[in-house]
Coordinates of C-alpha atoms in Angstrom, one line a residue:
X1 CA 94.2 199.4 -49.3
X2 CA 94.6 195.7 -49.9
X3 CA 97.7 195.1 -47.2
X4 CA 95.3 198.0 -44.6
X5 CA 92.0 195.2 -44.9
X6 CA 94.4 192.5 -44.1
X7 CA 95.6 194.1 -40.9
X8 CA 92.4 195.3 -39.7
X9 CA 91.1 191.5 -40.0
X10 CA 93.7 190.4 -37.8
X11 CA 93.3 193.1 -34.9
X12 CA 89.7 191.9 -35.2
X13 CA 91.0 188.4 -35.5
X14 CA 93.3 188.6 -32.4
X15 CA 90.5 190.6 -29.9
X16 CA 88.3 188.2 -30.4
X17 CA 90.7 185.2 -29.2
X18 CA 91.6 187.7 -26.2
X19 CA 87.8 188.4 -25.7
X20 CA 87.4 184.7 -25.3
X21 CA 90.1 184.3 -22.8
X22 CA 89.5 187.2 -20.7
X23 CA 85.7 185.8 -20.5
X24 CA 86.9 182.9 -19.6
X25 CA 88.7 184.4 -16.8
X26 CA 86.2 186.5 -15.7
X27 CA 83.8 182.8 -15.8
X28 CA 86.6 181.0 -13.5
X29 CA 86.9 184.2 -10.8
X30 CA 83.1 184.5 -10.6
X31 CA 83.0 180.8 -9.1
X32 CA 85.7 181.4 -7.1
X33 CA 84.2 184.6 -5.8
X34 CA 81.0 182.6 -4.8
X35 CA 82.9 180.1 -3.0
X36 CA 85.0 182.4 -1.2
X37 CA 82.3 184.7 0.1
X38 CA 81.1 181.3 1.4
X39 CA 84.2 180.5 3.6
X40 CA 84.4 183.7 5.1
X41 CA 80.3 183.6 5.8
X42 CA 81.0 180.7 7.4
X43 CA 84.2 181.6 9.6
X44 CA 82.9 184.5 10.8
X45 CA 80.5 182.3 12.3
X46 CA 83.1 180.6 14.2
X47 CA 85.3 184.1 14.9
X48 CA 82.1 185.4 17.0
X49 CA 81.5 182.4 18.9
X50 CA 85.7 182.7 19.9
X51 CA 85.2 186.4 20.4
X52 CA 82.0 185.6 22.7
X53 CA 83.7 183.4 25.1
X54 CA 87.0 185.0 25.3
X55 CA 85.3 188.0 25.9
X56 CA 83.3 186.5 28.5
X57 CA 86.6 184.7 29.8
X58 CA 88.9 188.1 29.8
X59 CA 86.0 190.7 30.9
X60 CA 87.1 191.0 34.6
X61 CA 91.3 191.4 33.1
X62 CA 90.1 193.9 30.9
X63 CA 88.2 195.6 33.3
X64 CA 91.5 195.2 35.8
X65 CA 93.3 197.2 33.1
X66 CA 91.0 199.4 32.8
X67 CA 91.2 200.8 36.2
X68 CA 95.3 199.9 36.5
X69 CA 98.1 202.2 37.7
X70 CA 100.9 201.3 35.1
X71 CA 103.1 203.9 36.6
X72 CA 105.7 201.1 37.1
X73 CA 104.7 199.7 33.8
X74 CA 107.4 196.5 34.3
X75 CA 105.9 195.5 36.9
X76 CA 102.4 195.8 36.5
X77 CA 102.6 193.9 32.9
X78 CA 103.5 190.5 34.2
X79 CA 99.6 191.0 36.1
X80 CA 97.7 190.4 32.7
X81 CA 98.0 188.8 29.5
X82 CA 100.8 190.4 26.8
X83 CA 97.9 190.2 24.2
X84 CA 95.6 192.4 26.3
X85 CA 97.9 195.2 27.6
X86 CA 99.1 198.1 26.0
X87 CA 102.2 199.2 26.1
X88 CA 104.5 201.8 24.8
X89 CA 105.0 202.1 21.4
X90 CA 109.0 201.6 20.2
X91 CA 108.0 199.9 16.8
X92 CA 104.9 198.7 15.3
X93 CA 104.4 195.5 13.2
X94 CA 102.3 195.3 9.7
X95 CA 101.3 192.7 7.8
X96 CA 100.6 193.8 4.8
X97 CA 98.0 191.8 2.1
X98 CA 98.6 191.8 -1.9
X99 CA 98.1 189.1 -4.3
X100 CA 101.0 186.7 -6.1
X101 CA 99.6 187.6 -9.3
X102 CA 98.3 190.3 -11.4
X103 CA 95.4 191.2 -13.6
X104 CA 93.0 192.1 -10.9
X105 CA 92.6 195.9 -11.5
X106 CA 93.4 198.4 -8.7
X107 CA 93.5 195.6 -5.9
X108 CA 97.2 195.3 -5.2
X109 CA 97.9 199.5 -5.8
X110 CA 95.1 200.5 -3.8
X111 CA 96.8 197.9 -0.8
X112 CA 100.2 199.3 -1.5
X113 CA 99.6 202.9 -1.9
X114 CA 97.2 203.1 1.2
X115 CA 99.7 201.4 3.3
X116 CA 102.4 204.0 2.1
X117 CA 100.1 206.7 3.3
X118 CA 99.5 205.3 6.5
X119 CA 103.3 204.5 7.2
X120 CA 104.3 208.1 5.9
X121 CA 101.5 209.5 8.7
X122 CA 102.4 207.6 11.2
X123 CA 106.0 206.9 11.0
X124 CA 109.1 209.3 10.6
X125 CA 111.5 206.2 10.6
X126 CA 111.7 203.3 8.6
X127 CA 113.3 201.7 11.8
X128 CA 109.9 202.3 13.2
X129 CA 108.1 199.7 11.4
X130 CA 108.4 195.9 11.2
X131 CA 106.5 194.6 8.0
X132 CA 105.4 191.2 6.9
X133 CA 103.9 190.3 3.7
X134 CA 101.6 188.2 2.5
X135 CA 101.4 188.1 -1.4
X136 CA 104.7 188.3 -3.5
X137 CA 103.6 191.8 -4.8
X138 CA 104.0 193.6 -1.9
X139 CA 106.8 191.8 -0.8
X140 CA 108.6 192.4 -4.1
X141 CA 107.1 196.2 -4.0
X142 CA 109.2 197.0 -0.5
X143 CA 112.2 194.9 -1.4
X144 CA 112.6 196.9 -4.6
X145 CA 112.9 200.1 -2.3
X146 CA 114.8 198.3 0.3
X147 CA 112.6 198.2 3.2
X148 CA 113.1 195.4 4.8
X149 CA 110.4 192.4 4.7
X150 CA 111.1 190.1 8.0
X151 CA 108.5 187.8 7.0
X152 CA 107.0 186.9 4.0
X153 CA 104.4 184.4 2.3
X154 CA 103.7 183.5 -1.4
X155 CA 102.0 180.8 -3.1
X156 CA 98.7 180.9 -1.1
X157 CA 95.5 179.1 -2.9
X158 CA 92.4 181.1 -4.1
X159 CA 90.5 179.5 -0.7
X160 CA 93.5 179.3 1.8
X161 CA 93.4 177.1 4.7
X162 CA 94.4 178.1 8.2
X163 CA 97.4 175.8 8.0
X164 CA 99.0 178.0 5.2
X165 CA 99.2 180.9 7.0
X166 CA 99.1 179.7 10.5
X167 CA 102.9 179.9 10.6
X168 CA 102.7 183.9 9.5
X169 CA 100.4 184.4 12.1
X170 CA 102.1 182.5 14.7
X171 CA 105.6 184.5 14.2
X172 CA 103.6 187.5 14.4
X173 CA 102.0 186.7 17.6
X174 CA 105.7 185.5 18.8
X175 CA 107.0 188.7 17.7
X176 CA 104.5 190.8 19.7
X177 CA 105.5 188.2 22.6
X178 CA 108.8 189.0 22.1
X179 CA 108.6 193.0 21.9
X180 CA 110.1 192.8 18.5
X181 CA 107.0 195.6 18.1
X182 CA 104.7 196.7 20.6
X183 CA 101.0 196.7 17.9
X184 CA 99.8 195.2 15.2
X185 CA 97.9 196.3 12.1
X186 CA 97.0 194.6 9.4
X187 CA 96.7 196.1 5.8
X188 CA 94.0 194.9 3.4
X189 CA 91.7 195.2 1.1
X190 CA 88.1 194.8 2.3
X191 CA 85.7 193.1 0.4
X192 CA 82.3 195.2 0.5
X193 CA 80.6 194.0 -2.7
X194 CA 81.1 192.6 -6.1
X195 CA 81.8 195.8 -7.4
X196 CA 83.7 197.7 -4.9
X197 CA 86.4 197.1 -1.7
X198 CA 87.6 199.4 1.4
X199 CA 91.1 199.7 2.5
X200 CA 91.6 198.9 5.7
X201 CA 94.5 199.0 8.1
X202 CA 92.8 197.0 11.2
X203 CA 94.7 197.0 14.9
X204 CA 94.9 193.2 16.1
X205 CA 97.2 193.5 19.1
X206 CA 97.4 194.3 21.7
X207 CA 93.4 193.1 22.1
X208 CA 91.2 195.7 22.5
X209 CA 88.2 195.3 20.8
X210 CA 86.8 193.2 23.2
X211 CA 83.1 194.7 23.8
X212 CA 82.4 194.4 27.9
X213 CA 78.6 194.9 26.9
X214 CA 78.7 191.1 25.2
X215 CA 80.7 189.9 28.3
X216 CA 77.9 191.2 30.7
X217 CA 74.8 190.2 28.4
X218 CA 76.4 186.8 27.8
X219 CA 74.4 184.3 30.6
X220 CA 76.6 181.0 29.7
X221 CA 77.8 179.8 33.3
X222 CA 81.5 178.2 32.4
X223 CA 83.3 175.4 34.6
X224 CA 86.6 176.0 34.3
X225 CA 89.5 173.5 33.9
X226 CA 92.3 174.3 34.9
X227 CA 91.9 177.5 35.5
X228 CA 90.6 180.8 34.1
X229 CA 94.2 181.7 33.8
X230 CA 95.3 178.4 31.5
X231 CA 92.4 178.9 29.4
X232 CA 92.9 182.2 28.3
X233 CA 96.6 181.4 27.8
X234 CA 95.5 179.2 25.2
X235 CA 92.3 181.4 24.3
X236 CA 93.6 184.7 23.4
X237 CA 96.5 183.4 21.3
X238 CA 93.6 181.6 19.3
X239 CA 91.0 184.8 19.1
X240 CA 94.2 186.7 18.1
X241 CA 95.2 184.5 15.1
X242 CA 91.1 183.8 14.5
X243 CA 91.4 188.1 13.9
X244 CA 94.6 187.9 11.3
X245 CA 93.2 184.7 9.6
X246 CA 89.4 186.3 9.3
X247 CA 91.2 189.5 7.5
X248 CA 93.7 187.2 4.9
X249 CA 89.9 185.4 4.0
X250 CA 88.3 188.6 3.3
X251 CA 91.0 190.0 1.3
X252 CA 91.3 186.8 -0.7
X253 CA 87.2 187.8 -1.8
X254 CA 88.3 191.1 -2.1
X255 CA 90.9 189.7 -5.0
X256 CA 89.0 187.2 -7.0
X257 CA 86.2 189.8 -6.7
X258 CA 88.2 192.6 -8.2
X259 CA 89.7 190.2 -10.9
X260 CA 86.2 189.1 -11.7
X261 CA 85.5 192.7 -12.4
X262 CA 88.8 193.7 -14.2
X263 CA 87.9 190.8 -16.5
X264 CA 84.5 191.8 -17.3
X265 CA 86.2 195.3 -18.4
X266 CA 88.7 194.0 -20.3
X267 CA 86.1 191.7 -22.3
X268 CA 84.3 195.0 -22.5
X269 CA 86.9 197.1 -23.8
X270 CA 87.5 194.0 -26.5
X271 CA 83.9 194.3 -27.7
X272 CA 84.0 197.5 -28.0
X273 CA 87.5 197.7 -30.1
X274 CA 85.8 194.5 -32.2
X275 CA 82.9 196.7 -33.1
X276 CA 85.2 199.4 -34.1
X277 CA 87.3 197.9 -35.8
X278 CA 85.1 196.2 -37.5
X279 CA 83.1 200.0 -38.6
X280 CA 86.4 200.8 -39.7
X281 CA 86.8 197.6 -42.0
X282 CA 83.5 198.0 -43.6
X283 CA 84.3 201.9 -44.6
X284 CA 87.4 200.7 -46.2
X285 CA 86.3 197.5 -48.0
X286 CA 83.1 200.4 -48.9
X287 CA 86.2 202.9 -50.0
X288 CA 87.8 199.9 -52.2
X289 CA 85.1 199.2 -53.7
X290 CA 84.0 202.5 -54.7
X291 CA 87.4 203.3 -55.7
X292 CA 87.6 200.1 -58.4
X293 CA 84.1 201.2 -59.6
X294 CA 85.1 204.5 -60.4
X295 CA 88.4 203.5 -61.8
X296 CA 86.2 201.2 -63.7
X297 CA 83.5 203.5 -65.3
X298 CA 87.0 205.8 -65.8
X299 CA 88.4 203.2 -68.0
X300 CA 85.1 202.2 -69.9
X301 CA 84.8 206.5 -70.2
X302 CA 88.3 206.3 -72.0
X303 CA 87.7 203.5 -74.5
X304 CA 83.8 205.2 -75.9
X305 CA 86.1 208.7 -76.4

């Protein structure tokens, strides 16, 4: 009974410290969480003043495309923007968003398995799809079942800057440029509250999104210089990367979020075990206890006979 006491002291003994780190843990996401929803408050500001003027810009292409024969689709292309027109689907890019490290609950399975589905439905061949990763898990998840990964990116901060995944986002626009696929989607978790995320596997190119109402309602009279042309050249490229950047923020809140809450159960779960264990230490230092006294009156019993 002795050696059984001694063990449950140091299962209580050992929650506690791991109760105090995953606390700790659950302390150092919740700021992180704060500042994060923050940054992407704030860039979302800038994302819709980009959207409004190159929707305003591209309204009459779109509208062009719209109302386009592409019966000779070679030759009508070279008309409009790449990022704006549509064009038949031979592969289809993904970048696909995970996190480097673990302990954040379901955040990186719920990614991985939803993509899965998605390529499963979508896709009969592998060939079919190019993917790109950001976050070692997922990267590490296809490699390990030998789908290729033509891009990938690891190591990205808790609030990452634009200049740490511009060079992902540029090689995908370059890609799409290049017809190494002919749409993009991008897989990720997003972040809806502190307690709960979506998947979400958004289309960024070609553009489409581009709401004609805003373009018509929007009364800003523009000079242009150059040209319309020039500007969009430049314009689209940056609402396209504004879309991929906006999505790697709100998955980033969707993590520390989902780590804050998988810390908050784990210190849960400890306090819970701590108070059993502790229940279950009591009954047998009560069982000891009982035991010596009755061994006791036992003995005393035997000596009066």
């Amino acid at each position: 009974m002795g050696g059984s006491l001694i063990d449950i002291k140091k299962r209580i003994a050992s929650t506690k410290k791991t109760s105090q780190i995953t606390s700790a843990m659950q302390m150092v996401a919740a700021s992180k969480l704060t500042k994060s929803e923050q940054s992407s408050r704030r860039f979302q500001e800038y994302a819709h003043k980009v959207r409004t003027i190159t929707t305003h810009l591209a309204s009459s292409q779109l509208q062009a495309i719209e109302n386009a024969d592409f019966s000779s689709f070679e030759d009508n292309m070279e008309m409009y923007h790449k990022l704006l027109i549509a064009r038949p689907v031979k592969k289809t890019g993904y970048i696909i968003i995970t996190s480097d490290k673990g302990l954040a609950g379901g955040y990186n399975s719920s990614v991985i398995k939803n993509t899965i589905e998605v390529l499963q439905k979508d896709h009969e061949d592998q060939n079919e799809v190019v993917i790109m990763s950001i976050g070692g898990t997922g990267a590490d998840f296809f490699k390990h079942r030998n789908i290729p990964v033509s891009y990938e990116l690891r190591g990205l901060s808790d609030h990452p800057s634009y200049n740490e995944v511009r060079k992902i986002v540029n090689s995908a626009i370059q890609m799409y440029n290049n017809e190494v696929f002919d749409e993009l989607y991008v897989c990720y978790n997003h972040h809806v509250n502190t307690l709960s995320s979506a998947f979400r596997a958004e289309k960024m190119l070609p553009i489409e999104d581009l709401d004609s109402k805003e373009a018509t309602s929007y009364e800003q009279d523009y000079i242009l210089e150059p040209s319309e042309d020039a500007i969009l050249n430049t314009l689209l490229p940056l609402y396209a990367e504004s879309l991929i950047y906006g999505a790697v923020l709100d998955s980033k809140t969707a993590e520390h979020a989902a780590r804050m809450t998988a810390m908050k159960s784990a210190t849960e779960n400890a306090s819970n075990i701590i108070d059993d264990l502790t229940i279950t230490f009591n009954r047998a230092r009560q069982a000891a206890i009982t035991n010596e006294i009755t061994e006791i009156v036992g003995g005393a019993a035997a000596l009066e006979d």
